[in-house]
Short mmCIF file of C-alpha atoms and ligand atoms in Angstrom, two decimals:
data_model
loop_
_atom_site.label_atom_id
_atom_site.label_comp_id
_atom_site.label_asym_id
_atom_site.label_seq_id
_atom_site.Cartn_x
_atom_site.Cartn_y
_atom_site.Cartn_z
CA MET U 286 46.76 -29.39 120.46
CA ARG U 287 46.45 -26.19 117.65
CA ILE U 288 44.89 -23.20 119.45
CA VAL U 289 44.11 -20.13 118.11
CA VAL U 290 43.11 -17.31 120.21
CA LEU U 291 41.97 -13.75 118.97
CA THR U 292 42.10 -10.95 121.55
CA GLY U 293 40.11 -7.47 121.31
CA ALA U 294 39.90 -4.33 123.74
CA GLY U 295 38.24 -6.52 126.28
CA VAL U 296 41.66 -8.41 127.40
CA SER U 297 43.18 -5.23 128.34
CA ALA U 298 40.23 -3.66 129.93
CA GLU U 299 41.45 -4.72 133.46
CA SER U 300 44.57 -2.73 132.49
CA GLY U 301 42.96 0.22 132.30
CA VAL U 302 43.02 0.57 128.31
CA PRO U 303 39.87 1.87 127.52
CA THR U 304 37.63 -0.47 124.89
CA PHE U 305 36.40 1.07 121.72
CA ARG U 306 32.61 0.57 122.18
CA ASP U 307 31.82 0.80 125.65
CA ALA U 308 31.54 4.36 125.74
CA ASP U 309 28.96 5.80 123.36
CA GLY U 310 31.03 4.51 120.76
CA LEU U 311 33.70 7.04 121.57
CA TRP U 312 37.34 6.12 121.48
CA GLU U 313 39.04 8.74 124.38
CA GLY U 314 36.54 11.08 123.32
CA HIS U 315 36.99 10.65 119.56
CA ARG U 316 34.86 9.06 116.87
CA VAL U 317 36.93 6.46 115.40
CA GLU U 318 36.10 7.84 111.91
CA ASP U 319 38.11 11.21 113.06
CA VAL U 320 41.35 9.56 113.92
CA ALA U 321 41.37 5.83 112.26
CA THR U 322 40.84 6.51 108.69
CA PRO U 323 43.60 7.43 106.14
CA GLU U 324 40.91 10.35 105.09
CA ALA U 325 41.31 11.50 108.90
CA PHE U 326 44.93 11.44 108.38
CA GLU U 327 44.96 13.45 104.88
CA MET U 328 42.67 16.04 106.40
CA GLN U 329 44.23 16.23 109.91
CA PRO U 330 47.59 14.56 110.16
CA GLY U 331 48.61 16.63 113.42
CA VAL U 332 45.30 15.64 115.16
CA VAL U 333 45.50 11.95 114.49
CA GLN U 334 49.42 11.80 115.14
CA ARG U 335 48.56 13.60 118.51
CA PHE U 336 45.91 10.95 119.42
CA TYR U 337 48.22 8.15 118.75
CA ASP U 338 51.18 9.78 120.61
CA GLU U 339 48.95 10.37 123.45
CA ARG U 340 47.79 6.58 123.36
CA ARG U 341 51.52 5.35 122.68
CA ALA U 342 52.51 7.64 125.89
CA ALA U 343 49.67 5.95 127.74
CA LEU U 344 51.65 2.69 127.58
CA ALA U 345 53.79 3.62 130.17
CA LEU U 346 50.62 3.90 132.62
CA VAL U 347 49.57 0.85 132.12
CA ALA U 348 50.32 -3.13 133.19
CA PRO U 349 49.42 -6.53 132.13
CA ASN U 350 46.61 -8.21 133.75
CA PRO U 351 46.11 -11.81 134.79
CA ALA U 352 44.42 -12.65 131.27
CA HIS U 353 47.71 -11.74 129.42
CA THR U 354 49.80 -13.63 131.76
CA ALA U 355 47.35 -16.43 131.50
CA LEU U 356 47.87 -16.35 127.30
CA ALA U 357 51.66 -16.26 127.65
CA ARG U 358 51.59 -19.43 129.97
CA LEU U 359 49.14 -20.89 127.31
CA GLY U 360 52.00 -20.71 124.44
CA THR U 361 54.46 -22.32 127.02
CA LEU U 362 52.60 -25.53 127.83
CA PRO U 363 53.77 -28.59 126.16
CA GLY U 364 51.50 -29.88 123.40
CA VAL U 365 50.11 -26.58 122.71
CA ASP U 366 50.75 -25.23 119.50
CA LEU U 367 49.43 -21.52 119.85
CA LEU U 368 48.84 -18.56 117.37
CA LEU U 369 47.75 -15.48 119.54
CA VAL U 370 46.14 -12.93 117.13
CA THR U 371 45.19 -9.67 118.73
CA GLN U 372 43.37 -6.64 117.32
CA ASN U 373 44.89 -4.37 119.92
CA ILE U 374 47.72 -1.93 119.13
CA ASP U 375 49.38 -2.03 122.88
CA ASP U 376 52.03 -4.38 123.67
CA LEU U 377 50.66 -5.99 126.78
CA HIS U 378 50.86 -9.53 125.48
CA GLU U 379 54.43 -9.24 124.82
CA ARG U 380 55.04 -7.48 128.37
CA ALA U 381 53.33 -10.61 129.92
CA GLY U 382 55.58 -12.62 128.20
CA ALA U 383 53.77 -13.83 125.39
CA THR U 384 56.38 -14.42 121.91
CA ASP U 385 55.07 -14.20 118.64
CA VAL U 386 52.20 -11.96 119.10
CA LEU U 387 50.39 -11.27 115.49
CA HIS U 388 49.30 -7.75 116.12
CA MET U 389 46.57 -7.81 112.94
CA HIS U 390 45.76 -4.20 113.62
CA GLY U 391 48.99 -2.96 113.63
CA GLU U 392 50.96 -1.57 116.84
CA LEU U 393 51.43 1.63 118.55
CA LEU U 394 55.14 0.86 119.03
CA SER U 395 55.84 0.81 115.25
CA ALA U 396 55.97 3.42 112.86
CA LEU U 397 55.24 3.17 109.13
CA CYS U 398 56.90 5.09 106.48
CA ALA U 399 54.43 6.46 103.69
CA SER U 400 57.38 6.97 101.09
CA CYS U 401 59.66 3.94 101.55
CA ARG U 402 57.05 1.77 103.37
CA SER U 403 59.81 0.46 105.97
CA ARG U 404 58.60 0.02 109.39
CA CYS U 405 60.50 0.85 112.77
CA ARG U 406 60.37 0.55 116.15
CA TRP U 407 59.04 3.95 117.48
CA ALA U 408 58.36 4.73 121.32
CA GLY U 409 58.17 8.26 121.06
CA ASP U 410 55.95 11.07 119.35
CA LEU U 411 55.30 11.25 115.55
CA ALA U 412 53.12 14.57 115.71
CA ASP U 413 56.30 16.63 114.86
CA PHE U 414 57.03 14.59 111.90
CA PRO U 415 60.44 13.22 112.42
CA PRO U 416 62.45 11.43 109.67
CA CYS U 417 62.39 8.25 108.63
CA PRO U 418 65.29 6.43 109.82
CA GLY U 419 65.43 4.34 106.55
CA CYS U 420 64.68 7.14 104.00
CA GLY U 421 65.05 10.21 105.73
CA MET U 422 61.60 11.40 104.38
CA THR U 423 59.08 12.83 107.09
CA ASP U 424 56.41 10.59 106.27
CA LEU U 425 56.55 8.41 109.13
CA ARG U 426 52.70 7.47 110.31
CA PRO U 427 51.32 5.24 113.24
CA ASP U 428 51.74 1.49 111.98
CA VAL U 429 48.26 0.80 112.67
CA VAL U 430 45.47 -0.71 110.36
CA TRP U 431 42.86 1.96 110.08
CA PHE U 432 39.43 1.66 108.66
CA GLY U 433 39.21 0.76 105.01
CA GLU U 434 42.81 -0.46 105.32
CA ILE U 435 43.62 -4.35 104.87
CA PRO U 436 44.66 -6.24 108.47
CA TYR U 437 48.05 -7.44 108.25
CA GLN U 438 48.80 -11.34 107.97
CA MET U 439 45.49 -12.61 107.03
CA GLU U 440 47.09 -15.40 104.93
CA ARG U 441 48.82 -16.69 108.17
CA ILE U 442 45.70 -16.26 110.30
CA GLN U 443 43.51 -17.91 107.70
CA SER U 444 45.76 -20.95 107.45
CA ALA U 445 46.10 -21.15 111.09
CA LEU U 446 42.00 -21.05 111.67
CA MET U 447 41.79 -23.89 108.99
CA ARG U 448 44.12 -26.22 110.96
CA ALA U 449 42.97 -25.31 114.54
CA ASP U 450 41.62 -27.72 117.04
CA VAL U 451 40.17 -24.86 119.18
CA PHE U 452 39.24 -21.26 118.08
CA VAL U 453 39.16 -18.78 121.49
CA SER U 454 37.59 -15.26 121.11
CA ILE U 455 38.32 -13.43 123.91
CA GLY U 456 37.34 -9.36 125.08
CA THR U 457 35.96 -8.50 121.44
CA SER U 458 32.58 -7.36 120.50
CA GLY U 459 32.73 -9.21 117.38
CA ALA U 460 31.43 -5.96 115.24
CA VAL U 461 34.43 -5.61 113.22
CA TYR U 462 35.51 -7.71 110.23
CA PRO U 463 37.47 -9.56 109.06
CA ALA U 464 38.04 -10.39 112.48
CA ALA U 465 34.52 -11.11 113.71
CA GLY U 466 34.41 -13.62 110.85
CA PHE U 467 37.06 -16.12 112.34
CA VAL U 468 34.68 -17.95 114.45
CA GLN U 469 32.76 -19.28 111.63
CA MET U 470 35.75 -19.81 109.35
CA ALA U 471 37.21 -21.96 112.32
CA ALA U 472 34.00 -23.70 112.64
CA ALA U 473 33.43 -24.68 109.28
CA CYS U 474 37.08 -26.23 109.12
CA GLY U 475 36.18 -28.19 112.19
CA ALA U 476 37.65 -26.45 115.16
CA ARG U 477 35.88 -26.21 118.76
CA THR U 478 35.01 -22.35 119.49
CA LEU U 479 34.74 -20.69 122.94
CA GLU U 480 33.97 -17.18 123.36
CA LEU U 481 35.23 -15.56 126.56
CA ASN U 482 33.60 -12.19 126.98
CA LEU U 483 32.25 -9.80 129.50
CA VAL U 484 28.76 -9.75 127.87
CA PRO U 485 27.72 -11.90 124.65
CA SER U 486 29.31 -10.22 121.52
CA GLU U 487 27.21 -10.11 118.24
CA GLY U 488 28.59 -13.06 117.13
CA THR U 489 27.93 -15.37 120.39
CA SER U 490 25.53 -17.57 118.65
CA PHE U 491 28.19 -18.76 116.38
CA PHE U 492 30.48 -20.21 118.99
CA ASP U 493 30.00 -23.74 120.45
CA GLU U 494 30.60 -22.22 123.96
CA ALA U 495 29.95 -18.72 125.50
CA ARG U 496 31.36 -17.72 129.17
CA HIS U 497 30.49 -14.57 130.32
CA GLY U 498 32.51 -12.25 132.88
CA PRO U 499 36.01 -10.51 133.16
CA ALA U 500 38.69 -11.69 131.02
CA GLY U 501 41.04 -11.28 134.18
CA ARG U 502 39.19 -14.42 135.84
CA LEU U 503 37.63 -16.42 132.57
CA VAL U 504 40.89 -16.65 130.71
CA PRO U 505 43.22 -17.71 133.56
CA ASP U 506 40.69 -20.49 134.66
CA TRP U 507 40.18 -21.51 130.71
CA VAL U 508 44.26 -21.93 130.65
CA ASP U 509 44.36 -23.83 133.78
CA GLU U 510 41.96 -26.14 132.38
CA VAL U 511 43.71 -26.73 129.08
CA ALA U 512 46.57 -27.46 131.19
CA ALA U 513 44.67 -29.97 132.95
CA SER U 514 43.53 -31.74 130.07
CA LEU U 515 47.03 -31.81 128.84
CA GLY U 516 48.06 -33.73 132.20
CA VAL U 517 50.07 -30.46 133.31
CA ASP U 518 50.25 -29.64 136.64
CA THR U 519 48.65 -26.40 137.40
CA ARG U 520 49.38 -25.99 141.03
N1 APR J 258 36.75 -8.98 130.19
C1 APR J 258 36.27 -9.23 128.82
N2 APR J 258 35.62 -8.52 127.81
C2 APR J 258 35.39 -7.30 128.28
C3 APR J 258 36.02 -6.53 129.67
C4 APR J 258 36.55 -7.55 130.45
N3 APR J 258 37.05 -6.91 131.36
N4 APR J 258 35.78 -5.44 129.38
C5 APR J 258 35.11 -5.28 128.32
N5 APR J 258 35.04 -6.06 127.39
C6 APR J 258 34.50 -6.52 126.14
C7 APR J 258 33.11 -5.82 126.02
O1 APR J 258 31.89 -6.42 126.36
C8 APR J 258 33.27 -5.60 124.32
O2 APR J 258 32.35 -6.64 123.95
O3 APR J 258 35.29 -6.10 125.37
C9 APR J 258 34.34 -6.22 124.06
C10 APR J 258 35.26 -4.96 123.55
O4 APR J 258 34.73 -4.62 122.20
P1 APR J 258 35.45 -3.57 121.32
O5 APR J 258 35.53 -2.33 122.38
O6 APR J 258 34.44 -3.24 120.40
O7 APR J 258 36.70 -3.61 120.82
P2 APR J 258 37.18 -4.80 119.60
O8 APR J 258 36.25 -5.92 119.73
O9 APR J 258 38.76 -4.91 120.02
O10 APR J 258 37.21 -3.72 118.48
C11 APR J 258 37.23 -4.27 117.27
O11 APR J 258 37.43 -2.25 116.33
O12 APR J 258 37.92 0.20 116.40
C12 APR J 258 38.25 -1.16 115.75
O13 APR J 258 40.60 -1.33 115.28
C13 APR J 258 39.64 -1.29 116.33
O14 APR J 258 40.73 -3.26 116.82
C14 APR J 258 39.58 -2.69 117.20
C15 APR J 258 38.29 -3.16 116.53
#
């Protein structure tokens, strides 16, 4: 069974990572356009670096929840060919044991050099503009996709959506494209589509089925159903 899962901020909400659109449109007290655009970085690089430095440091204070754990288990089920795509820049899927997570909006734990375009793993701060380990220039930025930039690995995602038997969207408001359009692409290519979200998303009507509630409950239940349908013992 070929499954494409798309996750958003809601999958990490029960771990204590704030979502984007549940707090009056503010993200940790900032308007996204003040911290998540190339223009903001050009105007106020220190402010933007500090914002992401705080988010990176905050990763140490959170842990995966049962939704992350269930998705890691999904990838190990015999007969499942999973592509786990996340819009999240945290590392909670990986810490739950998921392998090959596609971070379409980048990762907090990665830095991108604006000079040589190389990437490196980065766990510390960037606000003091450290040199790039590759070229030595002090042009490192968070390796995250800002508004107006193109999400990563779109070709791989699109080809998986075209071949998927099942597409599941978890914990995302359906407000940000291109991810919000994945359901229609998968459905047009024959996949069954399922939404698992706290409340109906903006695109809820595009799904064959929608279940509403916390991801920490809905996702393990759904993974158990998949396992049972494949004859895997879930006890
Ligand atoms: N379980 C399931 N869903 C939840 C939970 C939960 N415990 N808590 C909140 N949600 C849902 C909300 O109801 C909302 O529909 O998760 C969704 C989160 O939506 P957003 O905050 O808009 O986050 P997301 O969809 O991931 O945002 C997409 O927008 O700002 C950009 O680049 C950023 O990747 C992000 C993109």
